[in-house]
Short mmCIF file of C-alpha atoms in Angstrom, two decimals:
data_model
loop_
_atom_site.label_atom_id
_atom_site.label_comp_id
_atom_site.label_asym_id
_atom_site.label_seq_id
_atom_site.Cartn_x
_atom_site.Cartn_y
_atom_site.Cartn_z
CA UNK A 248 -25.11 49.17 -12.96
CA UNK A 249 -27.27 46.50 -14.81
CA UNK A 250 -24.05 44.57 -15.83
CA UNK A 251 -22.23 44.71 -12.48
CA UNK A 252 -25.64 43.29 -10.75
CA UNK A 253 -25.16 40.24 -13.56
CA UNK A 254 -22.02 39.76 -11.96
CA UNK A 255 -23.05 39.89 -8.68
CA UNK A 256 -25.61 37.23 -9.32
CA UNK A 257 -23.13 35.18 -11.62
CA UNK A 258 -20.68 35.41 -8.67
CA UNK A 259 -23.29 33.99 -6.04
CA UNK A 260 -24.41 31.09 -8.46
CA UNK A 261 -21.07 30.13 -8.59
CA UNK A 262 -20.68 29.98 -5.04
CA UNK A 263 -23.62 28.34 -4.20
CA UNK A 264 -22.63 25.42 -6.91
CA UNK A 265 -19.61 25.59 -5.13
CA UNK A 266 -20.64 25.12 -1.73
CA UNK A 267 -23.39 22.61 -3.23
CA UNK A 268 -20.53 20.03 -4.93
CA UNK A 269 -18.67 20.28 -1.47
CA UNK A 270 -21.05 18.56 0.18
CA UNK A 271 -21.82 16.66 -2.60
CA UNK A 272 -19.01 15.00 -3.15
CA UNK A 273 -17.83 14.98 0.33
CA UNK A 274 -21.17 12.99 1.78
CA UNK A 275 -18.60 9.61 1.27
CA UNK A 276 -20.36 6.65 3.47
CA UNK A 277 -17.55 4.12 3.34
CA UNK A 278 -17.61 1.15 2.28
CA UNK A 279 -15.35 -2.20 3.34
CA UNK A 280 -13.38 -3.82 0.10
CA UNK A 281 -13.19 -7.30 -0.27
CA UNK A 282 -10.63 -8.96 -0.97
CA UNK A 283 -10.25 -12.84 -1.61
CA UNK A 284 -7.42 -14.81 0.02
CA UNK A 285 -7.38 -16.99 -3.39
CA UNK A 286 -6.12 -14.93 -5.51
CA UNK A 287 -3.29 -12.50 -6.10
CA UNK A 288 -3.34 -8.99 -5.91
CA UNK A 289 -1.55 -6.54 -7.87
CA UNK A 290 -0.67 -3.00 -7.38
CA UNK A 291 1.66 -1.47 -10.27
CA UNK A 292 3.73 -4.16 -10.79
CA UNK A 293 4.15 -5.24 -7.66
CA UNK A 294 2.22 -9.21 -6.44
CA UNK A 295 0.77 -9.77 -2.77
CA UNK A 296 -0.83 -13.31 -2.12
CA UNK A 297 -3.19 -13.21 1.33
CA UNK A 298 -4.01 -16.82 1.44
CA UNK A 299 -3.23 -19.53 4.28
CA UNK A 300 -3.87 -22.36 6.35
CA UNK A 301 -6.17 -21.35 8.37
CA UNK A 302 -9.56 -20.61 6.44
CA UNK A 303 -11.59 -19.98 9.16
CA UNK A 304 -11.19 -16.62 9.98
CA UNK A 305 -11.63 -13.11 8.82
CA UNK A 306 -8.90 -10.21 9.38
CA UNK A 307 -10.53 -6.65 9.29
CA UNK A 308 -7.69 -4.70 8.08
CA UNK A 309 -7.28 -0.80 9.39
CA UNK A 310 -7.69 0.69 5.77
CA UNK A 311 -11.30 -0.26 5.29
CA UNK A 312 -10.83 -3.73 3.39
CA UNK A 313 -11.38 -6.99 4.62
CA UNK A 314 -9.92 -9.97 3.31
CA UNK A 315 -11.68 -13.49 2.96
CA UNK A 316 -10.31 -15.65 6.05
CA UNK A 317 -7.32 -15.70 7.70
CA UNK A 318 -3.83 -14.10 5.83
CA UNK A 319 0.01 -13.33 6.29
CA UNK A 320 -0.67 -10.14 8.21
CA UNK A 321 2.49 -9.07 7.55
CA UNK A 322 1.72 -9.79 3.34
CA UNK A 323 -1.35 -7.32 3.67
CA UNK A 324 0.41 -4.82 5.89
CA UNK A 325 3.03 -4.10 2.75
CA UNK A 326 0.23 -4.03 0.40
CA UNK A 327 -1.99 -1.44 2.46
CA UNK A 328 1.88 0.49 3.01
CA UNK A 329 2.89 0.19 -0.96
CA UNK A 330 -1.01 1.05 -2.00
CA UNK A 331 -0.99 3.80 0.70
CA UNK A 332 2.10 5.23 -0.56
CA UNK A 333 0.21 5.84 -3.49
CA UNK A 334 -0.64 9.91 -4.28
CA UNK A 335 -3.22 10.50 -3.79
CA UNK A 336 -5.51 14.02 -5.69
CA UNK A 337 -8.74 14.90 -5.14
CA UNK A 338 -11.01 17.50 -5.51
CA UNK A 339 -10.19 20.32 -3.61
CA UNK A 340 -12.35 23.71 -2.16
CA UNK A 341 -11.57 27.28 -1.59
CA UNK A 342 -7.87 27.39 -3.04
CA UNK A 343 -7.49 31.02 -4.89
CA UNK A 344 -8.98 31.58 -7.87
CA UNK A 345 -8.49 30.18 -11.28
CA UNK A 346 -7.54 32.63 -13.70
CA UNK A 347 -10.14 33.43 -16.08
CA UNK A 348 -13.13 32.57 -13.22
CA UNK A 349 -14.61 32.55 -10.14
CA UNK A 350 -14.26 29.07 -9.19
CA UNK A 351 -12.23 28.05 -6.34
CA UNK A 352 -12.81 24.51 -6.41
CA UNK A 353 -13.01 21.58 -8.95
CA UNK A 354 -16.18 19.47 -7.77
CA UNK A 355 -17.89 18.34 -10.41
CA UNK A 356 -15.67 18.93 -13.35
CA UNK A 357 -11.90 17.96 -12.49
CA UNK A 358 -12.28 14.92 -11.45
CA UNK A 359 -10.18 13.59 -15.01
CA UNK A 360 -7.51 16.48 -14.59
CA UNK A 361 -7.41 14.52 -11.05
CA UNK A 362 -6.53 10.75 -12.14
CA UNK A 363 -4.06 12.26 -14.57
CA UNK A 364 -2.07 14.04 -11.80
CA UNK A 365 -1.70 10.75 -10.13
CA UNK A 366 -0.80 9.20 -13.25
CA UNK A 367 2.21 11.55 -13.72
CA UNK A 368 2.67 11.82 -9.85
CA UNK A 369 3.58 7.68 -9.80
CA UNK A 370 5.61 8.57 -12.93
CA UNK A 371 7.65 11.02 -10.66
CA UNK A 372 7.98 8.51 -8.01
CA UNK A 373 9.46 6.42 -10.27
CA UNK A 374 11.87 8.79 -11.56
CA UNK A 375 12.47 10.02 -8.61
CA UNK A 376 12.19 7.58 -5.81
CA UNK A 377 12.27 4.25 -7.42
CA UNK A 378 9.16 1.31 -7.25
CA UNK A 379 10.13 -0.17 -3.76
CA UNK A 380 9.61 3.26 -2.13
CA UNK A 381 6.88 3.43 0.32
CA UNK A 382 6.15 5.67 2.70
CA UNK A 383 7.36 5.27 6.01
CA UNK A 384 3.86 7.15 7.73
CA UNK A 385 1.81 5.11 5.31
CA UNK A 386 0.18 2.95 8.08
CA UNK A 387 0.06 5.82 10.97
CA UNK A 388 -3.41 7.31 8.79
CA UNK A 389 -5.98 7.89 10.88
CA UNK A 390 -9.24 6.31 9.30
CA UNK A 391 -12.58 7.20 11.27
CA UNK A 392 -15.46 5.36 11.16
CA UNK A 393 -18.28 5.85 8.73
CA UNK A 394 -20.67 7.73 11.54
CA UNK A 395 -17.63 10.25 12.46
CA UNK A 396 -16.98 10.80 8.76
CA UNK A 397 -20.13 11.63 7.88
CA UNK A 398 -20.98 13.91 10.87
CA UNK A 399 -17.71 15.37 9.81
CA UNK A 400 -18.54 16.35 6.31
CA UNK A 401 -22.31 17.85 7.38
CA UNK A 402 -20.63 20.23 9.66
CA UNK A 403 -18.22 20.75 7.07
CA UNK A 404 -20.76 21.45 4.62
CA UNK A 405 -22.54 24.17 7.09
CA UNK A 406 -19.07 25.83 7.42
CA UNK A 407 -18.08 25.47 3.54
CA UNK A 408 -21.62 26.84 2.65
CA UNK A 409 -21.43 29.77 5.45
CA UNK A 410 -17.14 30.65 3.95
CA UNK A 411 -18.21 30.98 0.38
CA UNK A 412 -21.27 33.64 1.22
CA UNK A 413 -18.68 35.82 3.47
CA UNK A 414 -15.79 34.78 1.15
CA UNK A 415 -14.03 33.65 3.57
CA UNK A 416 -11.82 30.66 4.28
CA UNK A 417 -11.01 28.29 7.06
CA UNK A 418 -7.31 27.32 7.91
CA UNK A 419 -6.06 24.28 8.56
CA UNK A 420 -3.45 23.66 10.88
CA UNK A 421 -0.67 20.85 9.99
CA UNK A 422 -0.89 17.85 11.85
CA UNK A 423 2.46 16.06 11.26
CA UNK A 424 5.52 18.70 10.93
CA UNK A 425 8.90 18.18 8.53
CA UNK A 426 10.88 18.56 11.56
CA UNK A 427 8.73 15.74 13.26
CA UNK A 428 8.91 13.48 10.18
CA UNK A 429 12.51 14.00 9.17
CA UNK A 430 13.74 13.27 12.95
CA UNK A 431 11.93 9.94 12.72
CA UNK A 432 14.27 8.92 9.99
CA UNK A 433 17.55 6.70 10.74
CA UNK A 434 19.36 7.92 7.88
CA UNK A 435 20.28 10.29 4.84
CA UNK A 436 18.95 7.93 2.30
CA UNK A 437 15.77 8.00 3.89
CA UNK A 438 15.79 11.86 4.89
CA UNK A 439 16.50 12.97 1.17
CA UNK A 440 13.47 10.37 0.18
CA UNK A 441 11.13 11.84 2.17
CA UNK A 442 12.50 15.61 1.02
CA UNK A 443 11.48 14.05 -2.64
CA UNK A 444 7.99 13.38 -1.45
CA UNK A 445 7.52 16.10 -0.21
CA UNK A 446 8.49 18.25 -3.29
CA UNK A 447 6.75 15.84 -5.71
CA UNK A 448 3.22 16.97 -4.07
CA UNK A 449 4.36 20.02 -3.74
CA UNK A 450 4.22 20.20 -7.73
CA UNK A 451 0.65 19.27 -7.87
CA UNK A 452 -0.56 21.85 -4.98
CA UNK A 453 -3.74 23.80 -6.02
CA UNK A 454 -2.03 27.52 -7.02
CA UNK A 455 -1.12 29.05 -9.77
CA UNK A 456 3.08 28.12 -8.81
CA UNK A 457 2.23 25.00 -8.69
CA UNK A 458 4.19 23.37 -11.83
CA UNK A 459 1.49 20.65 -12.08
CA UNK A 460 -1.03 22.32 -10.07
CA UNK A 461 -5.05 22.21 -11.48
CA UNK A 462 -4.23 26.28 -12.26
CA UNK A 463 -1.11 25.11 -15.09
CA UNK A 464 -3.04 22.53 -16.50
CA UNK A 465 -6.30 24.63 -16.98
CA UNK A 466 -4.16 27.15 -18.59
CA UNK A 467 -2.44 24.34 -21.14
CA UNK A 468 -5.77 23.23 -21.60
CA UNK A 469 -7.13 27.11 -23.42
CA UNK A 470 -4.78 25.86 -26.32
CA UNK A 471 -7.32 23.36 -27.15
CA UNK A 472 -10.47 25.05 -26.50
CA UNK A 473 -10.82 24.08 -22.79
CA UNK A 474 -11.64 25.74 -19.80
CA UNK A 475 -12.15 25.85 -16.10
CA UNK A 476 -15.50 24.14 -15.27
CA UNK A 477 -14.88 21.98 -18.75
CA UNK A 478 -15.01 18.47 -18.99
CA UNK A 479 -11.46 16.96 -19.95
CA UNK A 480 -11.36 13.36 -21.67
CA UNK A 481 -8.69 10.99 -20.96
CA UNK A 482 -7.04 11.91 -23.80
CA UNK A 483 -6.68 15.53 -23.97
CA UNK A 484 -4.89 15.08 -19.98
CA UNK A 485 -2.76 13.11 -21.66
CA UNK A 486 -1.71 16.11 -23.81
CA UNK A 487 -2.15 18.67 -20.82
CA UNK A 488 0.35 16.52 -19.09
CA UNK A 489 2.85 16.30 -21.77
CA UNK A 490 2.86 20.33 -22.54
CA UNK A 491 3.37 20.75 -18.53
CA UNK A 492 6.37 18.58 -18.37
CA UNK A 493 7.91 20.54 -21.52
CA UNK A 494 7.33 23.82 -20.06
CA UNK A 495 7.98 22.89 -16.40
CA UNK A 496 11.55 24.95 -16.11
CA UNK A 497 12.42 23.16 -12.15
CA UNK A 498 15.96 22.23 -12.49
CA UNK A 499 15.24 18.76 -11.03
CA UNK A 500 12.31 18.02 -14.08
CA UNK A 501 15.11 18.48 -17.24
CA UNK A 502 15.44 15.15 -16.90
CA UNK A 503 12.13 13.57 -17.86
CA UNK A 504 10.10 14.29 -20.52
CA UNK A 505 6.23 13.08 -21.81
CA UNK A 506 5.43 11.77 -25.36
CA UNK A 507 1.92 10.75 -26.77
CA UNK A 508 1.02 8.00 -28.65
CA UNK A 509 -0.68 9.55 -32.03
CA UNK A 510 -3.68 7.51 -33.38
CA UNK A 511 -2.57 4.36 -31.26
CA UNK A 512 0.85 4.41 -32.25
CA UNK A 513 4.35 5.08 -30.68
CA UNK A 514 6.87 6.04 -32.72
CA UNK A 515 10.48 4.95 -31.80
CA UNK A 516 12.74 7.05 -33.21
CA UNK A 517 10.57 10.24 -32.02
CA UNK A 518 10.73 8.83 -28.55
CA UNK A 519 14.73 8.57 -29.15
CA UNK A 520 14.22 11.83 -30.25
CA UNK A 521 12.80 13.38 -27.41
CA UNK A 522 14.68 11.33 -24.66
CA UNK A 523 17.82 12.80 -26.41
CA UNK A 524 16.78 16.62 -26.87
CA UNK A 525 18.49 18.71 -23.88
CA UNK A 526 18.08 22.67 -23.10
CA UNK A 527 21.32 22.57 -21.49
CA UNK A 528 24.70 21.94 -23.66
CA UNK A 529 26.66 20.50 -20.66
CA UNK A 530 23.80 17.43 -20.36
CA UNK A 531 24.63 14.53 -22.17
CA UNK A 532 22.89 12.15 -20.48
CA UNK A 533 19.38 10.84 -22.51
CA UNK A 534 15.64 11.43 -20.57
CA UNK A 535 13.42 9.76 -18.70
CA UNK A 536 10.28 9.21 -20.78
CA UNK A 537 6.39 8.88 -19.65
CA UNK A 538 4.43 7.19 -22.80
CA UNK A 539 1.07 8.12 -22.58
CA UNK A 540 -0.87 5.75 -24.78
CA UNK A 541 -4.71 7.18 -25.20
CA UNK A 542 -7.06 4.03 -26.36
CA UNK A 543 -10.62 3.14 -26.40
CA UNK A 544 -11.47 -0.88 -25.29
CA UNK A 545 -13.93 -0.76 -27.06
CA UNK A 546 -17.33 0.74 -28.63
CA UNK A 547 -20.06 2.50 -26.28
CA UNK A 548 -18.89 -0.92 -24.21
CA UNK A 549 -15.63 -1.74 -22.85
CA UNK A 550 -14.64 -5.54 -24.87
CA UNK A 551 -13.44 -8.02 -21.96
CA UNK A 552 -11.36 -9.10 -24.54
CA UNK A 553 -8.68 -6.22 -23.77
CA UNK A 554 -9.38 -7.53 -19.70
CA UNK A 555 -5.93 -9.91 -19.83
CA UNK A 556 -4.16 -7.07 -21.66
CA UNK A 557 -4.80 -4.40 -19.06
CA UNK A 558 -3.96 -6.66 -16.11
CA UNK A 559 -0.76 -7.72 -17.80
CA UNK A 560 0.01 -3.99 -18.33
CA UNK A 561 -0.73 -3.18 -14.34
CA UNK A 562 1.30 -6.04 -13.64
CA UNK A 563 4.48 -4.25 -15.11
CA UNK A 564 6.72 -2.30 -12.47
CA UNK A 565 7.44 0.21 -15.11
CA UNK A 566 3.71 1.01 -15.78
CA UNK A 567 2.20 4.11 -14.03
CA UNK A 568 -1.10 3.39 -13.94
CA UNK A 569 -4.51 4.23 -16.12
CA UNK A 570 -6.43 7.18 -16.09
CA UNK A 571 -9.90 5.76 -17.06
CA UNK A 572 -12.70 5.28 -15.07
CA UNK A 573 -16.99 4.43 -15.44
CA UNK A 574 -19.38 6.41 -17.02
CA UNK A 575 -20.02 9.73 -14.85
CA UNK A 576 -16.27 9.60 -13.33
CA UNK A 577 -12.91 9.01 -13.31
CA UNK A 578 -10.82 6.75 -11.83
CA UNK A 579 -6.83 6.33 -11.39
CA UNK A 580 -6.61 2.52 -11.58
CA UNK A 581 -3.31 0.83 -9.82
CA UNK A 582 -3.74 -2.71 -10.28
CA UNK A 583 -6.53 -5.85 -9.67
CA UNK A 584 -7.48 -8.86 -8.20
CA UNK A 585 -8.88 -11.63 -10.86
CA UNK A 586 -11.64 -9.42 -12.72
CA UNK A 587 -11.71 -6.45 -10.94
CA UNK A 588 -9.32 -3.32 -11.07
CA UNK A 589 -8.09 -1.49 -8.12
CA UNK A 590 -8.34 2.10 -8.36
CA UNK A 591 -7.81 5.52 -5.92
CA UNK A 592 -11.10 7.83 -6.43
CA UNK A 593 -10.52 11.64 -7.11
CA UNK A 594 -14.12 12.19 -5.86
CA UNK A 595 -13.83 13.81 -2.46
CA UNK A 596 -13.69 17.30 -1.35
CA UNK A 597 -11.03 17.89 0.57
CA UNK A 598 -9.72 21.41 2.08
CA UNK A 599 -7.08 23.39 0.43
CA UNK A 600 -3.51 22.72 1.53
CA UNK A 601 -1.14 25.74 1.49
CA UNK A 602 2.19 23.34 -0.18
CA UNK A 603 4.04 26.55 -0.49
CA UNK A 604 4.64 25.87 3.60
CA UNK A 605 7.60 24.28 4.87
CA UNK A 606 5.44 21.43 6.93
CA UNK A 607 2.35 21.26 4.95
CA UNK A 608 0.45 18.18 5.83
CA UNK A 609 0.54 14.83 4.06
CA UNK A 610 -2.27 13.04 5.38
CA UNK A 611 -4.66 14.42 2.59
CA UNK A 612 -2.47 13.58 -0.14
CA UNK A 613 -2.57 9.67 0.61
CA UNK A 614 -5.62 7.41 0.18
CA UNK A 615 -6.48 4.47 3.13
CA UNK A 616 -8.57 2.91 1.50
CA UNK A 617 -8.39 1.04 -1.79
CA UNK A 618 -11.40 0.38 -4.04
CA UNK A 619 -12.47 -1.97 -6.76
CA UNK A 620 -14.70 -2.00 -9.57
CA UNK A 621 -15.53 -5.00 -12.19
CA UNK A 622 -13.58 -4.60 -15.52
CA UNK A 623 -16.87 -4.72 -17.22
CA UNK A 624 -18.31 -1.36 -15.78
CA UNK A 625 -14.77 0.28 -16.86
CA UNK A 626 -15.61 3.37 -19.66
CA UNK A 627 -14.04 2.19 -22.84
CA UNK A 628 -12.21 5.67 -23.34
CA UNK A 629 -8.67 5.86 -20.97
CA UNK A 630 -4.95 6.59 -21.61
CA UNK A 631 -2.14 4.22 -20.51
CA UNK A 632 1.12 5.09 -19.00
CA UNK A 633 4.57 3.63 -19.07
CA UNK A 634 7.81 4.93 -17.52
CA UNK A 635 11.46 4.14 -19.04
CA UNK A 636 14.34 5.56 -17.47
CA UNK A 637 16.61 5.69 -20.35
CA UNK A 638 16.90 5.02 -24.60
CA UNK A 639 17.96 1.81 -23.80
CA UNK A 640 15.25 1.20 -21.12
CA UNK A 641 12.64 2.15 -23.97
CA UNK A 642 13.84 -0.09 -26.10
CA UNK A 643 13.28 -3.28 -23.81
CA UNK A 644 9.73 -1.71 -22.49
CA UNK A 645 8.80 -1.61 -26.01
CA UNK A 646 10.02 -4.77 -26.97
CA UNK A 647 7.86 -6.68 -23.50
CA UNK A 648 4.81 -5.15 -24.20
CA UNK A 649 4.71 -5.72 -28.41
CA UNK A 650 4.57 -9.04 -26.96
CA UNK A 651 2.25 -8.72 -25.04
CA UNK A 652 -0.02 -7.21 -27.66
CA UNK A 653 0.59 -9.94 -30.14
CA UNK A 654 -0.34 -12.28 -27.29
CA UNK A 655 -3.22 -10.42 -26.15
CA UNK A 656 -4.76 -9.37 -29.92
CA UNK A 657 -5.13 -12.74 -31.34
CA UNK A 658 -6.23 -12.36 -34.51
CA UNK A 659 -7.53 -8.99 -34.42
CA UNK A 660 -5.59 -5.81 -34.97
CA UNK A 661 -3.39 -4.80 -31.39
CA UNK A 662 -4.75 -2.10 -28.97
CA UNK A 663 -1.99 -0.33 -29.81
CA UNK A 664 1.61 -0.70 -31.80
CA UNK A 665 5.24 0.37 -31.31
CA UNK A 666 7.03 0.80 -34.87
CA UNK A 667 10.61 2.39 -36.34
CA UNK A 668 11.02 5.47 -37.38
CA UNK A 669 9.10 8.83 -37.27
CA UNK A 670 6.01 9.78 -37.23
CA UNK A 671 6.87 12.31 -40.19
CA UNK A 672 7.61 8.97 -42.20
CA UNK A 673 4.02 7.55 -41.85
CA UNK A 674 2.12 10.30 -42.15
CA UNK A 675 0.89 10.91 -46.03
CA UNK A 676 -1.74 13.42 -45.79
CA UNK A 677 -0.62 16.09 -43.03
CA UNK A 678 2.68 18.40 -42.62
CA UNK A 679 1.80 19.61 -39.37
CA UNK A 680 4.94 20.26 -37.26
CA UNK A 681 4.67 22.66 -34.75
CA UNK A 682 3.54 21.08 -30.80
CA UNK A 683 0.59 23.23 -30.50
CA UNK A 684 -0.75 22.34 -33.85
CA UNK A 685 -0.27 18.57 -33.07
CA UNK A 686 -2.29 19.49 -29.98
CA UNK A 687 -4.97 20.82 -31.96
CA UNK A 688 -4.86 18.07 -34.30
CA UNK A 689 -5.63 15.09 -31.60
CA UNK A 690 -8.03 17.11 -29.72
CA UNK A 691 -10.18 17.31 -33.88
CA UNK A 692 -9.78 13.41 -33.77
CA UNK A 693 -11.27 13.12 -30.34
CA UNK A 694 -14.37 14.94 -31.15
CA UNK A 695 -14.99 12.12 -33.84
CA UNK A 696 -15.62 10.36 -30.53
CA UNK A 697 -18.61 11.52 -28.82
CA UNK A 698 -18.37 8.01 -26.47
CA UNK A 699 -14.89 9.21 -25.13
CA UNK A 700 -16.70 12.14 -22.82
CA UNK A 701 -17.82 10.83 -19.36
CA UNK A 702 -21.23 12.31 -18.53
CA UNK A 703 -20.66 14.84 -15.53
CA UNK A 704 -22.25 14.15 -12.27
#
């Protein structure tokens, strides 16, 4: 009887908490983003300039920035589209369960397993979609104004608070169908796109089916000690992410695969390796690859001497962002303007979306407004990505950016290197082999870094 009413009382403190980070982290005032009409911006690869003639103006754009004098409208209307376009994951409330716990939302703790979703989510839109894809609904978001948003969250907090004492949960009804969006579309090339969209979030929806979902990576987590309500570095989602790819078994994800960098470097020929390993005997075509590169900028500070290096990294097409962020959270960063980075924040509670439906809504999973942050407030800890299509696209990403890091290291020691061969070769003092003791392996050299954990909110 004793331990039951211990449960009980467990299972109400974890509801309260719960009910607690909801409004928490859904109490978001916003806030306008400047942007200057002097310099470029850039979004994953891609370059918008906003400057003209006329300097005596200023253009409030719909999205929540505002850029310095007058622009090209039309210039900032495809960078709010390509930035909107973006996906977007946040912290979510009431989906079911994780195994293992009572907790049915990630508030307060996820917030890293959030930035590397979107990470491998722009990764998939590569793959899958290609880098002048954009959303065709980006600019139909409906943004409300600060006093509407925050009346909206306290009666959402009264409701959240009221659902998690009863246990029960509200529904929410789709607002923009498949058969409504699909009918919009002039043709197949655009209908199969937006199918692809579609099924790419559908991959990170919060339930245990969910081949990318918070539930998977939680569970590929256990292997290295981690649990739900944990705090996950940078670097160990970078290894989450990789085991979910391998073990994803969707017919439509044999053809990309994950490797990470070990102790700063890439190996070629294990990349080779791993681009050319198929399950099925009747593929003979080589992988798509994601390089996740985990790296500190730094000591307890992040050096502005890696600044030109990371904005010459977001300025690659191929790159898929950073999941880094400032002490206390993380951040997916998607690109700058001079020295500040561009990023999509994972902290906001938003309502659990049923993806399993056949028009699930999309609004939630795209972010109107873009933020910035000074390079010098960026936590030193973070883990790059890269996407390469094919061996031979490898070859010439890893050939760009070793120049890049000779250019950008000077005469200090590169951020990170790309050399021949296998790792096996290099490596004098271990004979570890098997995936899950690599994984245990990189998550005993991470502890050496007590820096690399963000301090939770």
């Amino acid at each position: 009887m004793e331990a039951t009413g211990t449960e009980e009382v467990d299972k109400l403190k974890t509801k309260f908490i719960s009910a607690w980070n909801n409004m928490k982290y859904s109490w978001v005032l916003k806030t306008k983003t400047y942007f200057s009409r002097n310099s470029p911006v850039l979004l994953l690869g891609k370059c918008y300039h906003f400057k003209c003639e006329d300097e005596n103006k200023l253009l409030h754009t719909r999205s929540g920035c505002t850029i310095e004098d007058h622009v090209i409208a039309g210039n900032v209307e495809e960078f709010r589209k390509d930035f909107i376009s973006r996906i977007w994951l946040t912290y979510r409330e009431e989906f079911p369960s994780i195994e293992g716990s009572a907790l049915t939302t990630d508030c307060g703790w996820g917030c890293t397993l959030r930035t590397g979703q979107m990470l491998l989510a722009q990764g998939l839109i590569l793959h899958f979609l290609g880098r002048a894809w954009t959303w065709p609904d980006a600019l139909n978001i409906d943004n409300s104004d600060s006093e509407s948003w925050t009346s909206h969250t306290v009666k959402k907090f009264t409701a959240s608070f009221e659902a998690s004492l009863s246990g029960e949960r509200e529904l929410k009804t789709p607002t923009i169908s498949l058969k409504e969006t699909i009918g919009r579309y002039s043709d197949d090339h655009e209908m199969q796109n937006e199918i692809y969209h579609r099924k790419i979030i559908s991959w990170f929806g919060d339930s245990p089916l969910a081949v990318f979902g918070l539930h998977q990576l939680i569970k590929y987590g256990k292997k290295s000690g981690k649990k739900a309500g944990d705090w996950y570095g940078p670097a160990v989602v970078a290894h989450i992410l990789r085991k979910a790819v391998e073990e994803a078994r969707h017919p439509e994800l044999q053809g990309i695969t994950i490797y990470v960098a070990q102790d700063c470097t890439v190996y070629s020929s294990d990349v080779i390796d791993k681009q050319c390993a198929s399950m099925a005997p009747d593929i003979t075509d080589d992988k798509a690859v994601i390089i996740l590169v985990p790296v500190r900028l730094g000591g307890e500070r992040t050096n502005t001497d890696y600044l030109e290096f990371v904005k010459g990294i977001l300025s690659l097409e191929y790159c898929v962002g950073i999941i880094g962020g400032k002490p206390k959270q993380s951040y997916y960063f998607a690109g700058f303007q001079d020295d500040s980075l561009i990023y999509m924040d994972p902290h906001y509670c938003q309502s659990f979306v049923d993806v399993s439906i056949k028009d699930f809504p999309l609004e939630t999973f795209h972010c109107p407004s873009p933020k910035k942050m000074s390079f010098r407030k960026m936590d030193p800890s973070c883990t790059i990505g890269f996407y390469c299509r094919n061996v031979q696209d490898f070859k010439r990403v890893s050939e760009e950016i070793t120049k890049m890091l000779k250019i950008s290291s000077k005469e200090k020691y590169p951020l990170f290197t790309f050399v021949n061969g296998h790792s096996r070769d290099y490596d004098f003092t271990s004979t570890t082999t098997n995936e899950e003791d690599l994984f245990s392996e990189d998550e005993k050299r991470l502890k050496r870094f007590s820096t690399e954990e963000f301090v939770l909110l």
